[in-house]
Coordinates of C-alpha atoms and ligand atoms in Angstrom, one line a residue:
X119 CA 43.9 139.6 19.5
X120 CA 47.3 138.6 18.8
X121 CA 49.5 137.1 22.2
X122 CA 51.3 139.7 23.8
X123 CA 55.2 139.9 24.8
X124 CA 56.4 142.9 26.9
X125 CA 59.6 143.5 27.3
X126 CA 62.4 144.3 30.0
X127 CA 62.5 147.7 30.6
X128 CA 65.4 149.4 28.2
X129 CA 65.2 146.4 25.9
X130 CA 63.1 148.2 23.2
X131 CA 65.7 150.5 22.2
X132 CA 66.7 148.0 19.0
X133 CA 63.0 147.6 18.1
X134 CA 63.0 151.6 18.2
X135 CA 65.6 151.9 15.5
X136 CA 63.6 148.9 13.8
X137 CA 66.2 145.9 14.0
X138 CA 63.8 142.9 13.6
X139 CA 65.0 140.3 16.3
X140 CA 63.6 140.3 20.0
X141 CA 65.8 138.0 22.5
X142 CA 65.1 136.2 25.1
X143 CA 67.1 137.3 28.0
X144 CA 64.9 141.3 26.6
X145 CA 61.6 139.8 27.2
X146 CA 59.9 140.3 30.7
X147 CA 56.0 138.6 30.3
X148 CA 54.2 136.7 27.5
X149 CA 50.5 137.0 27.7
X150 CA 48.5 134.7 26.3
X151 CA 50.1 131.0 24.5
X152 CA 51.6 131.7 21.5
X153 CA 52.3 128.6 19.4
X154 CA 55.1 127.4 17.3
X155 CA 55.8 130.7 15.1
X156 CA 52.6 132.6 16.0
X157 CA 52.1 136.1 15.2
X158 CA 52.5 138.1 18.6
X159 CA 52.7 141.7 19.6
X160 CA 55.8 143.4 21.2
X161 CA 55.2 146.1 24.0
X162 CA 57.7 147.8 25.5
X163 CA 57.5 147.6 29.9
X164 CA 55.3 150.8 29.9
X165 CA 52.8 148.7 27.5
X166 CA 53.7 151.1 24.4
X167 CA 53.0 148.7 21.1
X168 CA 56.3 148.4 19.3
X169 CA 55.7 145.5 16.3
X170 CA 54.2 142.3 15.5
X171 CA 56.3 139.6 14.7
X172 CA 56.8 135.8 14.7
X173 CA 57.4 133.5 18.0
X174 CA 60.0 131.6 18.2
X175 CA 59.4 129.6 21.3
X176 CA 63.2 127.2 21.1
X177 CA 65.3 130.3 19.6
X178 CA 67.3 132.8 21.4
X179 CA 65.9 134.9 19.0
X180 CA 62.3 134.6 20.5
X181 CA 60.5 137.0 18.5
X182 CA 61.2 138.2 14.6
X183 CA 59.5 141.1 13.6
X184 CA 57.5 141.1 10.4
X185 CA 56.0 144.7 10.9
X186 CA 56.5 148.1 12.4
X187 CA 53.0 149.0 11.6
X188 CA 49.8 147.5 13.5
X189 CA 48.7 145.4 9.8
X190 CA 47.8 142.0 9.3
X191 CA 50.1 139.4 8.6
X192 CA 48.9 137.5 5.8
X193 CA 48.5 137.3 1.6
X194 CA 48.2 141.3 1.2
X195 CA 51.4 141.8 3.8
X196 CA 53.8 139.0 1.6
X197 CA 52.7 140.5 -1.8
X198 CA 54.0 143.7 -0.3
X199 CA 57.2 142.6 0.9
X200 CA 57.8 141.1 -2.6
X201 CA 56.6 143.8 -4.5
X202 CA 59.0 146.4 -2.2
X203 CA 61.8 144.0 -2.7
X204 CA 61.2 142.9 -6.8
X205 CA 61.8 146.7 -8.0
X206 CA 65.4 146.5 -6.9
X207 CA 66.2 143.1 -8.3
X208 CA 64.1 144.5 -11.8
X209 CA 67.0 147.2 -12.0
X210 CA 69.8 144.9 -10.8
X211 CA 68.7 142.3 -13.9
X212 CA 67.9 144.7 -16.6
X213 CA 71.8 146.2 -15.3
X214 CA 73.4 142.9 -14.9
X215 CA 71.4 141.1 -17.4
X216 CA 69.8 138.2 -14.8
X217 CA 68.1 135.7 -15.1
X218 CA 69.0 134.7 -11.8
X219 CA 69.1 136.5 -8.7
X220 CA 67.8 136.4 -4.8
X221 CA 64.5 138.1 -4.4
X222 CA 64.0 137.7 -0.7
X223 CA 67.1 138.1 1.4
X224 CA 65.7 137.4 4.6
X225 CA 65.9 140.0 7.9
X226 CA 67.3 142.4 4.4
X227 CA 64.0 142.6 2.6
X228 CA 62.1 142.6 5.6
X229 CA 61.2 138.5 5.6
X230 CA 63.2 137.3 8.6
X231 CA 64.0 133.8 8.1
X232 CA 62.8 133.6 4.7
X233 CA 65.2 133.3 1.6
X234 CA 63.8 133.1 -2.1
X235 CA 66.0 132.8 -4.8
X236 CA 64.8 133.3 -8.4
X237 CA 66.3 131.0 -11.1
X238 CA 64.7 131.7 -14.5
X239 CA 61.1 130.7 -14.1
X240 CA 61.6 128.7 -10.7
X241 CA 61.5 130.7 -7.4
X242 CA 63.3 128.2 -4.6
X243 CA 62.6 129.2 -0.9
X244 CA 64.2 128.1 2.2
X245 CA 62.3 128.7 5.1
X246 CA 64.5 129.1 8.5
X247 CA 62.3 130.2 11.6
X248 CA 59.1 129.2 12.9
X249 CA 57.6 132.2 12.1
X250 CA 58.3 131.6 8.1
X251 CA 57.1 128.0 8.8
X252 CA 53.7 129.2 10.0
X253 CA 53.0 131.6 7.1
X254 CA 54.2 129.3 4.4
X255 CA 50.9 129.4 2.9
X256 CA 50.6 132.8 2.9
X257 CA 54.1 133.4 1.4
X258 CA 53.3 130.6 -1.2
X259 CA 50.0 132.3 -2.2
X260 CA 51.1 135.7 -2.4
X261 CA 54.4 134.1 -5.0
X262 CA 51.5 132.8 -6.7
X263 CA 49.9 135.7 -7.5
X264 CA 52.6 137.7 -8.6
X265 CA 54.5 135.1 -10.4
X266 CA 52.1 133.0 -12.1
X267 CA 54.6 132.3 -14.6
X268 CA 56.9 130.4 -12.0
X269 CA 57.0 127.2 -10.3
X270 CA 58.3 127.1 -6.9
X271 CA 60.4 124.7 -4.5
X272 CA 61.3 124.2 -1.3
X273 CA 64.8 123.9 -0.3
X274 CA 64.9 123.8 3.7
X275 CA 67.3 121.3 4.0
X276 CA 69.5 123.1 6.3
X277 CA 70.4 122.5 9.6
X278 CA 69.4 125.9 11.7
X279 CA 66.1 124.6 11.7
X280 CA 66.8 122.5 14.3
X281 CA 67.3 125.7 16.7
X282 CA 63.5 126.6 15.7
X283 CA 62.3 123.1 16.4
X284 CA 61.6 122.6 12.8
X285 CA 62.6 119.3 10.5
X286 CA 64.4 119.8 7.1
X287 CA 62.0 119.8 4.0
X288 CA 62.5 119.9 0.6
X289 CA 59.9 119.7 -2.4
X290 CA 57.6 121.2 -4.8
X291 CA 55.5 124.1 -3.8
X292 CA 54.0 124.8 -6.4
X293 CA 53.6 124.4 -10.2
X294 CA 56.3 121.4 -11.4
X295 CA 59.8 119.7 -10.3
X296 CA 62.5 121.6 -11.3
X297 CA 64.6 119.7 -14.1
X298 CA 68.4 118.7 -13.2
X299 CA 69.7 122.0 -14.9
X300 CA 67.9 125.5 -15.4
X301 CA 70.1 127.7 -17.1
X302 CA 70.4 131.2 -16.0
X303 CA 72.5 134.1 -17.3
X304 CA 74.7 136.8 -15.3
X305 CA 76.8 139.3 -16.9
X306 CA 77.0 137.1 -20.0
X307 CA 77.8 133.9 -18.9
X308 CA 75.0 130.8 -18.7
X309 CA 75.4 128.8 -15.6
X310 CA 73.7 125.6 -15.2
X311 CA 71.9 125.2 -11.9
X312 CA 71.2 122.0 -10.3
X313 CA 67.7 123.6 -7.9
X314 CA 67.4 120.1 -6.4
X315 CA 70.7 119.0 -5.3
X316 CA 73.5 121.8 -5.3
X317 CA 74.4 123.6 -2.6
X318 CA 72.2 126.1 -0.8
X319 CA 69.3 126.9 -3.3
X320 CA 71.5 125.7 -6.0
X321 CA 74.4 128.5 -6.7
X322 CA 76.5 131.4 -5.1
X323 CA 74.4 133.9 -6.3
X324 CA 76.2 136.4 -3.6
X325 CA 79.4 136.2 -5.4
X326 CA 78.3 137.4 -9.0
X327 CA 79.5 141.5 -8.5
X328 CA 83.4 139.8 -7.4
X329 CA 82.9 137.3 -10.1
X330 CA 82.7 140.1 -13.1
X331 CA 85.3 142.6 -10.7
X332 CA 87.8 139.6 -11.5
X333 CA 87.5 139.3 -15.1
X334 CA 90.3 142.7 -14.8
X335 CA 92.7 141.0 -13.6
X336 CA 92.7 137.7 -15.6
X337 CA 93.8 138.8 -19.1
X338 CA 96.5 136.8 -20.6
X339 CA 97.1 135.0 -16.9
X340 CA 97.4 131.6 -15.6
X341 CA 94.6 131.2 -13.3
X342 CA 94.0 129.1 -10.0
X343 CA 90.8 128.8 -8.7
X344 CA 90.1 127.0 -5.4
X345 CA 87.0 126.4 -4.4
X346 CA 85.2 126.6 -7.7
X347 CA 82.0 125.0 -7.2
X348 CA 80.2 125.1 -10.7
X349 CA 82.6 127.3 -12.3
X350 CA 82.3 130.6 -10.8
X351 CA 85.3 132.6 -11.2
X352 CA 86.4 129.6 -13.3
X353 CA 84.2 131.1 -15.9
X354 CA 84.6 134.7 -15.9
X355 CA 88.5 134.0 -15.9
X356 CA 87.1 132.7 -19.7
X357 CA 85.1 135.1 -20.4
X358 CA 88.4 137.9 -19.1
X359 CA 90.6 135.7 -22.0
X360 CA 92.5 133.9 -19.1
X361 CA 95.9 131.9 -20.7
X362 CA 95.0 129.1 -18.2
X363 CA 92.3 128.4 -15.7
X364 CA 93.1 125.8 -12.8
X365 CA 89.6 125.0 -11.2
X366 CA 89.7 122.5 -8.1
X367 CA 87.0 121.5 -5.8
X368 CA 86.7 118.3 -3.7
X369 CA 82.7 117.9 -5.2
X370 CA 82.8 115.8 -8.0
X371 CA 79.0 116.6 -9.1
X372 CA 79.9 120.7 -8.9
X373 CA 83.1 119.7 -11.2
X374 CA 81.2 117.9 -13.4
X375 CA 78.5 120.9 -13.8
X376 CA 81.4 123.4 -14.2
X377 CA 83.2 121.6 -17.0
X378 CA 79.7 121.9 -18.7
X379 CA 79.1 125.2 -18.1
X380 CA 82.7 126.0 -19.5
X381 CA 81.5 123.9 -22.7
X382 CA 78.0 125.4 -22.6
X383 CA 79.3 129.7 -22.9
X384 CA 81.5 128.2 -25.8
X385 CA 84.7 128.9 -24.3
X386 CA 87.8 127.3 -25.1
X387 CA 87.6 124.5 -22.9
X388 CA 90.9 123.4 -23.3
X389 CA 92.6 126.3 -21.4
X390 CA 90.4 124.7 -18.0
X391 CA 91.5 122.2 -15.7
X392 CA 89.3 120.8 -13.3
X393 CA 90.5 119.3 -9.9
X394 CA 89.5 117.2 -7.9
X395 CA 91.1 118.2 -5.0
X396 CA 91.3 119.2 -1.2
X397 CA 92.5 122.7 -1.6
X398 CA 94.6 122.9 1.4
X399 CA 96.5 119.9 0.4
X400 CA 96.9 120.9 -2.7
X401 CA 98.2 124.3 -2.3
X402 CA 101.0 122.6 -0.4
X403 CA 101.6 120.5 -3.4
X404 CA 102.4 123.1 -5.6
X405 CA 104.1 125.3 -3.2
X406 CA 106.3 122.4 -2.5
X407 CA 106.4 121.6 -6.6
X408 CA 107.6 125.1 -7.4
X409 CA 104.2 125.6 -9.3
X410 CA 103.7 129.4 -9.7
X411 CA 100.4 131.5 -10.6
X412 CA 99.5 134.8 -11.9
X413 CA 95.9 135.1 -10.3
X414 CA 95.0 132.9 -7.5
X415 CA 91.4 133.3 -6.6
X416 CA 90.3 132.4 -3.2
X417 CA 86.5 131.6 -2.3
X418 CA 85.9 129.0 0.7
X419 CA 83.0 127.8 2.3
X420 CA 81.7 129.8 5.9
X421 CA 84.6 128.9 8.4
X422 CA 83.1 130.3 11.5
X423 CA 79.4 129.2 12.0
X424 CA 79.4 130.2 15.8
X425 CA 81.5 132.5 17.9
X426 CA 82.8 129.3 19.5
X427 CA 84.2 128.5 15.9
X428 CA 86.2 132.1 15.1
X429 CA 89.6 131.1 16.2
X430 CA 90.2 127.7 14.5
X431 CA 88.3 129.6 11.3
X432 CA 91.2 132.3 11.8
X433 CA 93.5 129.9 11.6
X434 CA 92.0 128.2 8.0
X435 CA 91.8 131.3 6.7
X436 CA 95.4 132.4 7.2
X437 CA 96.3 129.5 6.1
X438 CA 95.0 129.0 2.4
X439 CA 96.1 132.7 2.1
X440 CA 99.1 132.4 3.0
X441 CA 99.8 129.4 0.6
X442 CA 98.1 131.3 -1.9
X443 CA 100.7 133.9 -1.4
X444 CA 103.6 131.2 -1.6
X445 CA 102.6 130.2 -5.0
X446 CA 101.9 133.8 -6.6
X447 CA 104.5 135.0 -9.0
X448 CA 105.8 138.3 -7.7
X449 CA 103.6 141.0 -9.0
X450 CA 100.6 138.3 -8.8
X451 CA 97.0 139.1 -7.3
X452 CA 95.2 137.2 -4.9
X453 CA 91.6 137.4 -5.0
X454 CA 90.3 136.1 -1.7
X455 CA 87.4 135.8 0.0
X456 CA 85.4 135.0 3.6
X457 CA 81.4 134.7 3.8
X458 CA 81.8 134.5 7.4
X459 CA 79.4 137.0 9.0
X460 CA 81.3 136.7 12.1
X461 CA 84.3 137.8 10.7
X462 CA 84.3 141.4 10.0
X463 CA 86.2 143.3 7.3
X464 CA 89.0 144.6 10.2
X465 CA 89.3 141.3 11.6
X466 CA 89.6 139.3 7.8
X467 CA 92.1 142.5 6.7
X468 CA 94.5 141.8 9.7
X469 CA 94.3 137.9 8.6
X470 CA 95.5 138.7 5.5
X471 CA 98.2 141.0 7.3
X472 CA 99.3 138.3 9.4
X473 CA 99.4 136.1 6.2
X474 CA 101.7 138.1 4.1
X475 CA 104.0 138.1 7.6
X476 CA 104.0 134.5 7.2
X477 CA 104.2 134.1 4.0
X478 CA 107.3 136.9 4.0
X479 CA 105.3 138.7 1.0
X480 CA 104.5 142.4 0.4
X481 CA 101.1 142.7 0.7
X482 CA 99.0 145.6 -0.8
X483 CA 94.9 145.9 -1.0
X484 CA 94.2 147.6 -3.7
X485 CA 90.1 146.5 -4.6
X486 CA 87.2 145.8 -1.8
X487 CA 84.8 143.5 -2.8
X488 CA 81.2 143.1 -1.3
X489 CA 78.2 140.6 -1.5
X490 CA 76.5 141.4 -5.0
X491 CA 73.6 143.8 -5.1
X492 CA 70.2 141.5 -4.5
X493 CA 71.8 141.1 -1.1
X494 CA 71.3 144.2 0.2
X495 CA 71.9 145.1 3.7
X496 CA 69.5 147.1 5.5
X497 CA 70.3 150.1 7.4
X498 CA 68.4 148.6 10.5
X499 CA 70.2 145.4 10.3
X500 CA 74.1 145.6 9.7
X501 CA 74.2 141.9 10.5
X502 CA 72.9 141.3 6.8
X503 CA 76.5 142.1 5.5
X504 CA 78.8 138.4 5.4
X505 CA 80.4 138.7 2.4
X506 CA 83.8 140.3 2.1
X507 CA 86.8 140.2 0.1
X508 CA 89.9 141.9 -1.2
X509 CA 92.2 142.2 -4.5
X510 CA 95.8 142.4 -3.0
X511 CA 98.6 142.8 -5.1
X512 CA 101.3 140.3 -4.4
X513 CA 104.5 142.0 -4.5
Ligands
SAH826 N1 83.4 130.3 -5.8 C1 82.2 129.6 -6.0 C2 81.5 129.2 -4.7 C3 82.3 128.5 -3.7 S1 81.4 127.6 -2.5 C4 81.3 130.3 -6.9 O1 81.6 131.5 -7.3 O2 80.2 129.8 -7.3 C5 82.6 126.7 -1.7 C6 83.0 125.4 -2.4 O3 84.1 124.8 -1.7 C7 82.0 124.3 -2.5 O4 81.8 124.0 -3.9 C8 82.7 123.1 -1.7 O5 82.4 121.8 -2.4 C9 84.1 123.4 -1.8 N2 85.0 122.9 -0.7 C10 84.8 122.9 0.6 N3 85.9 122.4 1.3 C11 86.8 122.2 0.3 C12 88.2 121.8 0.4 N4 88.8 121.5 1.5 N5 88.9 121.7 -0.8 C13 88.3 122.0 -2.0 N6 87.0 122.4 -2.1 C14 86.3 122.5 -1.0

């Protein structure tokens, strides 16, 4: 018998339309001592079985459901998971030709806490709640079996696993160390991926459907790309026959890797710069220089990691944008960007409004841009959408 949690009454109307996370404020007993990320059953104040899903004894988030149905949590239950979530990557790569994409997006494939991206023949996992921490060997056994072909690391190095009462870990899984580049392909371009020590698992596979929407808008243009990371949009701007691609980052090691992707697709290297560079200070360099672009494309790192932290990320992002406006020829397009799930698409659209203001531009949208594909969002669990962005033309 699993430890039981009931809940407060009224506080099983989520669990009812199958959102995953259980609070702690909703819960009225626990029966029985369930350990760090134990499997427990939910009941609703009546005693009604509602799910089985992982404790979290130091989160808010005090219970993550794995299942809506009474089954076992174990080998059998992850192979399912995988399997449900590998047919829609299949499509997305045979589509999209990938070699690289995220097979587990978390709470969105029905894995709370659990991320596995797949680079070529390495699957990299970062594990984020107790409850993932407790059935690593049953994750790990299940990736085994279905992909005996792949090697698999551990990248959870982050620091939400602090809230969970779990210590970063990195390391090998399974099978061998991943070399210092693995090469994967998106849409035609090769990207080299550092698995070890670039950021998250290794690359911003969220970003891949904006990176190909921007290649439209790139012909013949001189390009700026803040925030390039390994190339990105850097890349694409290539591939879309850019006249002159401005990459700028303040990581020297992600420069480094996307002057040798550049060099690695064949493209004509000499048409890319890469900066090293704090963006905002730079943007105020060329807006006080008179520089002027065609395409300025706009991608920064999550602002707002807390609701404490929405107002000052505001501010950041009205701020790049509104440089980015400065420096856009008239006519120009700003691609920009926010991965803040906080930030909603109303709230980022009206940043972008109060931008122009500032900026005294004519601001139109005229393209939406979501997280790519092999981060779906879930109909039970809205929160899985983050990524956002817009094309505006620059008037
Ligand atoms: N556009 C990229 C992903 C960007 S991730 C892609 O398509 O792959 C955000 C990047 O911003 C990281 O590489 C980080 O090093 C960089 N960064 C963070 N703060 C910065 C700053 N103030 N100036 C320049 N780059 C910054």
């Amino acid at each position: 018998m699993n430890p039981s949690v009931y809940l407060v009454k009224g506080r099983e109307k989520s669990l009812r339309r199958r959102h995953p996370w259980v609070f702690s404020r909703g819960i009225q007993r626990v029966e029985g001592k369930p350990s760090l990320g134990q499997t427990v059953d939910v009941y609703d104040h009546q005693g009604q079985w509602l799910a089985r899903g992982a404790f979290s004894p130091n989160s808010q988030i005090r219970v993550r459901v794995w299942s809506f149905e009474q089954e076992d949590i174990n080998v059998e239950f992850f192979k399912k998971r995988l399997q449900q979530a590998q047919g829609l990557r299949e499509t997305l790569a045979a589509r999209d030709g990938l070699t690289g994409y995220r097979l587990i997006a978390a709470e969105s494939d029905g894995l709370p806490g659990i991320t596995i991206d797949r680079y070529e023949n390495f699957l990299v996992c970062q594990l984020l709640s107790a409850g993932a921490e407790a059935q690593k060997d049953n994750l790990v056994a299940a990736m085994v079996e279905l992909y005996p072909e792949c090697s698999i690391y551990e990248r959870s190095d982050v620091s939400v696993r602090k809230k969970e009462g779990l210590k970063e870990r990195t390391g090998v899984l399974h099978g061998e160390m991943p070399p210092a580049s693995v090469v994967i392909e998106e849409n035609g371009v090769k990207i080299s991926v550092d698995i070890t020590g670039g950021h998250k698992t290794g690359f911003y596979l969220d970003q891949r459907d904006s990176r190909e929407a921007s290649v439209k808008y790139v012909n013949g243009k001189r390009v700026l790309n803040c925030f390039c990371y390994t190339g990105g949009f850097g890349l694409y701007a290539l591939k879309g026959n850019a006249a002159e691609v401005i990459n700028v980052d303040v990581s020297q090691p992600a420069l480094d890797i996307a002057k040798a992707n550049a060099e690695m697709n064949s493209f004509d290297v000499s048409k890319a710069q890469f900066v090293n560079a704090d963006v905002f200070k730079l943007l105020r360099e060329f807006r006080d220089a008179g520089e002027k672009f065609d395409v300025v494309i706009m991608d920064p790192p999550k602002f707002a990691e807390s609701k404490a932290q929405l107002t000052g990320a505001c501010r950041g992002y009205k701020d790049i944008n509104m440089l980015a406006m400065q420096i856009l020829k008239p006519g120009g397009t700003l691609l920009t960007y926010s991965c803040s799930g906080l930030m909603d698409n109303a709230l980022f659209q009206k940043i972008i409004a109060d931008a122009a203001l500032d900026a005294h531009r004519d601001v139109q949208f005229i393209e939406r841009f979501e997280q790519a594909a092999d981060h779906p969002i879930d109909s039970a669990y809205p929160e899985g959408f983050y990524l956002k962005g817009f094309a505006c033309y620059v008037k």
